[in-house]
PDB file of C-alpha atoms in Angstrom:
ATOM      1  CA  LYS A  20       5.467 102.076  60.005  1.00 81.00           C
ATOM      2  CA  LYS A  21       3.241 104.495  61.907  1.00 82.00           C
ATOM      3  CA  ILE A  22       5.684 107.390  61.460  1.00 80.00           C
ATOM      4  CA  GLN A  23       5.615 106.613  57.742  1.00 81.00           C
ATOM      5  CA  GLN A  24       1.807 106.737  57.774  1.00 82.00           C
ATOM      6  CA  LEU A  25       1.822 110.187  59.409  1.00 82.00           C
ATOM      7  CA  THR A  26       4.599 111.382  57.092  1.00 81.00           C
ATOM      8  CA  THR A  27       2.731 110.159  54.011  1.00 82.00           C
ATOM      9  CA  LEU A  28      -0.387 112.011  55.171  1.00 76.00           C
ATOM     10  CA  GLY A  29       1.730 115.188  55.389  1.00 78.00           C
ATOM     11  CA  ILE A  30       1.100 115.482  59.114  1.00 77.00           C
ATOM     12  CA  VAL A  31       4.682 115.121  60.405  1.00 78.00           C
ATOM     13  CA  GLN A  32       8.246 115.469  59.168  1.00 75.00           C
ATOM     14  CA  ARG A  33      10.966 113.079  60.224  1.00 72.00           C
ATOM     15  CA  ASP A  34      13.948 114.672  61.973  1.00 70.00           C
ATOM     16  CA  ASP A  35      16.079 112.156  63.877  1.00 68.00           C
ATOM     17  CA  VAL A  36      18.470 114.870  65.113  1.00 65.00           C
ATOM     18  CA  VAL A  37      15.688 116.729  66.937  1.00 64.00           C
ATOM     19  CA  ILE A  38      14.235 113.525  68.400  1.00 64.00           C
ATOM     20  CA  SER A  39      17.585 112.165  69.616  1.00 66.00           C
ATOM     21  CA  GLY A  40      18.498 115.370  71.458  1.00 65.00           C
ATOM     22  CA  ASP A  41      15.203 116.142  73.166  1.00 67.00           C
ATOM     23  CA  HIS A  42      15.003 115.364  76.894  1.00 63.00           C
ATOM     24  CA  SER A  43      11.197 115.254  76.741  1.00 70.00           C
ATOM     25  CA  ILE A  44      11.621 112.082  74.666  1.00 72.00           C
ATOM     26  CA  GLY A  45      14.659 110.547  76.371  1.00 69.00           C
ATOM     27  CA  THR A  46      13.475 110.826  79.959  1.00 73.00           C
ATOM     28  CA  PRO A  47      10.114 109.043  79.659  1.00 79.00           C
ATOM     29  CA  LEU A  48      11.464 106.682  76.982  1.00 82.00           C
ATOM     30  CA  SER A  49      14.010 105.160  79.347  1.00 84.00           C
ATOM     31  CA  ILE A  50      11.296 104.542  81.950  1.00 86.00           C
ATOM     32  CA  ILE A  51       8.818 103.101  79.434  1.00 86.00           C
ATOM     33  CA  LEU A  52      11.380 100.783  77.836  1.00 88.00           C
ATOM     34  CA  SER A  53      12.638  99.550  81.207  1.00 92.00           C
ATOM     35  CA  ARG A  54       9.087  98.442  82.059  1.00 90.00           C
ATOM     36  CA  PHE A  55       8.008  97.439  78.550  1.00 88.00           C
ATOM     37  CA  PRO A  56      11.155  96.416  76.637  1.00 91.00           C
ATOM     38  CA  ASN A  57       9.208  95.297  73.550  1.00 90.00           C
ATOM     39  CA  ALA A  58       7.201  98.516  73.261  1.00 86.00           C
ATOM     40  CA  LYS A  59       7.093 100.243  69.897  1.00 83.00           C
ATOM     41  CA  VAL A  60       7.588 103.981  70.382  1.00 81.00           C
ATOM     42  CA  LEU A  61       6.420 106.813  68.149  1.00 81.00           C
ATOM     43  CA  PRO A  62       8.187 109.955  69.415  1.00 80.00           C
ATOM     44  CA  LEU A  63       6.807 113.322  68.368  1.00 83.00           C
ATOM     45  CA  VAL A  64       8.177 116.781  69.166  1.00 80.00           C
ATOM     46  CA  LEU A  65       6.083 119.842  68.376  1.00 80.00           C
ATOM     47  CA  LYS A  66       7.538 123.234  67.502  1.00 76.00           C
ATOM     48  CA  TYR A  67       6.609 126.138  69.759  1.00 75.00           C
ATOM     49  CA  GLN A  68       4.613 127.887  67.004  1.00 79.00           C
ATOM     50  CA  GLN A  69       1.887 125.813  65.362  1.00 85.00           C
ATOM     51  CA  ASN A  70      -1.043 126.193  63.026  1.00 86.00           C
ATOM     52  CA  PRO A  71      -4.228 125.038  64.820  1.00 89.00           C
ATOM     53  CA  GLN A  72      -5.411 123.282  61.641  1.00 89.00           C
ATOM     54  CA  ASN A  73      -2.230 121.198  61.612  1.00 88.00           C
ATOM     55  CA  ILE A  74      -2.872 120.201  65.217  1.00 92.00           C
ATOM     56  CA  GLU A  75      -6.363 119.038  64.255  1.00 93.00           C
ATOM     57  CA  LYS A  76      -4.818 116.958  61.433  1.00 92.00           C
ATOM     58  CA  LEU A  77      -2.287 115.499  63.853  1.00 92.00           C
ATOM     59  CA  VAL A  78      -5.009 114.531  66.329  1.00 94.00           C
ATOM     60  CA  ARG A  79      -7.002 112.837  63.554  1.00 92.00           C
ATOM     61  CA  GLY A  80      -3.840 111.088  62.343  1.00 91.00           C
ATOM     62  CA  LEU A  81      -3.040 109.845  65.842  1.00 91.00           C
ATOM     63  CA  GLN A  82      -6.599 108.559  66.151  1.00 92.00           C
ATOM     64  CA  THR A  83      -6.139 106.685  62.871  1.00 89.00           C
ATOM     65  CA  ILE A  84      -2.967 104.886  63.941  1.00 88.00           C
ATOM     66  CA  SER A  85      -3.947 104.229  67.571  1.00 89.00           C
ATOM     67  CA  THR A  86      -5.193 100.897  68.850  1.00 87.00           C
ATOM     68  CA  SER A  87      -6.634  99.754  72.168  1.00 85.00           C
ATOM     69  CA  SER A  88      -3.089  99.031  73.396  1.00 85.00           C
ATOM     70  CA  THR A  89      -1.710 102.475  72.534  1.00 86.00           C
ATOM     71  CA  LEU A  90      -0.199 104.428  75.424  1.00 84.00           C
ATOM     72  CA  VAL A  91       0.067 108.162  74.782  1.00 86.00           C
ATOM     73  CA  VAL A  92       2.522 110.123  76.916  1.00 86.00           C
ATOM     74  CA  ALA A  93       2.756 113.909  76.789  1.00 87.00           C
ATOM     75  CA  SER A  94       6.072 115.021  78.242  1.00 85.00           C
ATOM     76  CA  LEU A  95       6.388 118.710  78.968  1.00 88.00           C
ATOM     77  CA  ASP A  96       7.576 121.021  81.702  1.00 87.00           C
ATOM     78  CA  PHE A  97       5.340 123.525  83.394  1.00 90.00           C
ATOM     79  CA  SER A  98       6.521 126.827  84.918  1.00 91.00           C
ATOM     80  CA  HIS A  99      10.132 127.706  84.136  1.00 86.00           C
ATOM     81  CA  TYR A 100      12.617 130.202  85.532  1.00 87.00           C
ATOM     82  CA  LEU A 101      10.437 131.182  88.492  1.00 89.00           C
ATOM     83  CA  SER A 102      11.179 130.773  92.164  1.00 88.00           C
ATOM     84  CA  SER A 103       9.832 127.558  93.600  1.00 84.00           C
ATOM     85  CA  ASP A 104       7.383 129.487  95.772  1.00 86.00           C
ATOM     86  CA  ILE A 105       5.971 131.545  92.844  1.00 90.00           C
ATOM     87  CA  ALA A 106       5.736 128.611  90.383  1.00 91.00           C
ATOM     88  CA  PRO A 107       2.687 127.031  92.092  1.00 92.00           C
ATOM     89  CA  VAL A 108       0.712 130.234  91.437  1.00 94.00           C
ATOM     90  CA  LYS A 109       1.379 129.990  87.674  1.00 94.00           C
ATOM     91  CA  ASP A 110       0.717 126.238  87.776  1.00 94.00           C
ATOM     92  CA  ALA A 111      -2.679 126.807  89.400  1.00 95.00           C
ATOM     93  CA  GLN A 112      -3.661 129.110  86.521  1.00 96.00           C
ATOM     94  CA  THR A 113      -2.445 126.599  83.941  1.00 95.00           C
ATOM     95  CA  LYS A 114      -4.395 123.832  85.681  1.00 94.00           C
ATOM     96  CA  GLN A 115      -7.578 125.954  85.451  1.00 95.00           C
ATOM     97  CA  TYR A 116      -7.049 126.306  81.696  1.00 96.00           C
ATOM     98  CA  ILE A 117      -6.516 122.549  81.392  1.00 94.00           C
ATOM     99  CA  VAL A 118      -9.662 121.678  83.339  1.00 93.00           C
ATOM    100  CA  ALA A 119     -11.695 124.181  81.297  1.00 94.00           C
ATOM    101  CA  ARG A 120     -10.039 123.025  78.027  1.00 95.00           C
ATOM    102  CA  ASP A 121      -9.355 126.719  77.374  1.00 97.00           C
ATOM    103  CA  TYR A 122      -7.160 126.174  74.317  1.00 96.00           C
ATOM    104  CA  LYS A 123      -6.974 129.848  73.397  1.00 96.00           C
ATOM    105  CA  HIS A 124      -5.346 130.713  76.717  1.00 97.00           C
ATOM    106  CA  ILE A 125      -3.131 127.611  76.693  1.00 96.00           C
ATOM    107  CA  GLU A 126      -1.911 128.534  73.201  1.00 94.00           C
ATOM    108  CA  GLY A 127      -0.682 131.920  74.425  1.00 94.00           C
ATOM    109  CA  LEU A 128       1.134 130.721  77.541  1.00 94.00           C
ATOM    110  CA  SER A 129       4.816 131.580  77.924  1.00 93.00           C
ATOM    111  CA  ASN A 130       7.614 129.583  79.558  1.00 89.00           C
ATOM    112  CA  GLU A 131       6.497 131.013  82.884  1.00 93.00           C
ATOM    113  CA  TYR A 132       3.555 128.627  82.557  1.00 94.00           C
ATOM    114  CA  ILE A 133       4.521 125.787  80.195  1.00 93.00           C
ATOM    115  CA  ASP A 134       7.300 124.944  77.745  1.00 88.00           C
ATOM    116  CA  SER A 135       5.158 123.448  74.972  1.00 90.00           C
ATOM    117  CA  PRO A 136       1.585 124.730  74.783  1.00 94.00           C
ATOM    118  CA  TRP A 137       0.909 122.830  71.552  1.00 93.00           C
ATOM    119  CA  THR A 138       1.994 119.525  73.069  1.00 91.00           C
ATOM    120  CA  LEU A 139      -0.546 120.045  75.829  1.00 94.00           C
ATOM    121  CA  ILE A 140      -3.266 121.106  73.384  1.00 95.00           C
ATOM    122  CA  THR A 141      -2.604 118.112  71.121  1.00 94.00           C
ATOM    123  CA  PHE A 142      -2.687 115.727  74.078  1.00 93.00           C
ATOM    124  CA  LEU A 143      -5.935 117.175  75.458  1.00 95.00           C
ATOM    125  CA  LYS A 144      -7.602 117.145  72.042  1.00 95.00           C
ATOM    126  CA  TYR A 145      -6.468 113.549  71.492  1.00 94.00           C
ATOM    127  CA  LEU A 146      -8.006 112.583  74.833  1.00 93.00           C
ATOM    128  CA  GLU A 147     -11.262 114.327  73.910  1.00 94.00           C
ATOM    129  CA  ALA A 148     -11.368 112.600  70.517  1.00 93.00           C
ATOM    130  CA  SER A 149     -10.819 109.297  72.359  1.00 91.00           C
ATOM    131  CA  GLY A 150     -13.741 109.978  74.694  1.00 91.00           C
ATOM    132  CA  VAL A 151     -11.551 110.642  77.745  1.00 89.00           C
ATOM    133  CA  HIS A 152     -12.677 113.768  79.576  1.00 85.00           C
ATOM    134  CA  GLU A 153     -11.359 113.412  83.094  1.00 86.00           C
ATOM    135  CA  GLY A 154      -8.110 112.314  84.647  1.00 87.00           C
ATOM    136  CA  LYS A 155      -6.458 112.072  88.006  1.00 90.00           C
ATOM    137  CA  GLN A 156      -3.563 114.176  89.214  1.00 89.00           C
ATOM    138  CA  LEU A 157      -1.000 111.817  90.687  1.00 89.00           C
ATOM    139  CA  ALA A 158       1.545 114.435  91.711  1.00 88.00           C
ATOM    140  CA  HIS A 159       2.490 118.099  91.314  1.00 90.00           C
ATOM    141  CA  THR A 160       5.845 119.481  92.360  1.00 88.00           C
ATOM    142  CA  ASN A 161       8.764 121.610  91.266  1.00 87.00           C
ATOM    143  CA  THR A 162      12.523 121.336  91.499  1.00 86.00           C
ATOM    144  CA  GLY A 163      12.614 123.468  94.651  1.00 84.00           C
ATOM    145  CA  GLN A 164      10.123 121.246  96.441  1.00 86.00           C
ATOM    146  CA  ILE A 165      12.065 118.166  95.356  1.00 88.00           C
ATOM    147  CA  ALA A 166      15.293 119.730  96.715  1.00 88.00           C
ATOM    148  CA  GLY A 167      13.530 120.796  99.911  1.00 87.00           C
ATOM    149  CA  GLN A 168      14.456 124.446  99.496  1.00 87.00           C
ATOM    150  CA  THR A 169      13.415 127.604  97.693  1.00 85.00           C
ATOM    151  CA  ILE A 170      15.104 127.767  94.298  1.00 84.00           C
ATOM    152  CA  GLU A 171      15.091 131.008  92.333  1.00 89.00           C
ATOM    153  CA  SER A 172      14.811 129.285  88.935  1.00 89.00           C
ATOM    154  CA  SER A 173      12.729 126.134  89.216  1.00 86.00           C
ATOM    155  CA  THR A 174      10.736 123.941  86.838  1.00 87.00           C
ATOM    156  CA  SER A 175       7.314 122.494  87.680  1.00 88.00           C
ATOM    157  CA  PHE A 176       5.874 119.093  86.863  1.00 85.00           C
ATOM    158  CA  PHE A 177       2.445 117.461  86.915  1.00 88.00           C
ATOM    159  CA  TRP A 178       1.943 113.699  86.711  1.00 85.00           C
ATOM    160  CA  ASN A 179      -1.581 112.909  85.597  1.00 85.00           C
ATOM    161  CA  ALA A 180      -3.263 109.717  84.468  1.00 87.00           C
ATOM    162  CA  TYR A 181      -6.180 109.586  82.044  1.00 85.00           C
TER     163      TYR A 181
END
């Protein structure tokens, strides 16, 4: 029903093929549904290139369909294809942009920093529109740290709660 509302407003397009094949949906979805088997899920995937006005519409649309029991999860990878000892340097810069809500810099970030700048921007703007301005970093790591060794092509992750 909520996807239909966003589709009717011209904010999103339905594409089940994209949704079913995207690991950023499947990974958190399995965890969420194992803990909350009756949860209703509204998966969204954003293209790499976006129009900022469309993002503003999406944020307003999400505000419209959200309730007090809505859980919003932004699933994205941070630095890609960098060694696990260089990735934290890029992650520190990205974190500064997040804290400062520097959307212009976030928008221009490459895969060396983040895989979906517009997902991050949409999430941060949604939080702002919801009156949430600060969060807590629960963890920050990369695949090399998880493996306990330096990896030449790692991926970084942040787990934050807002």
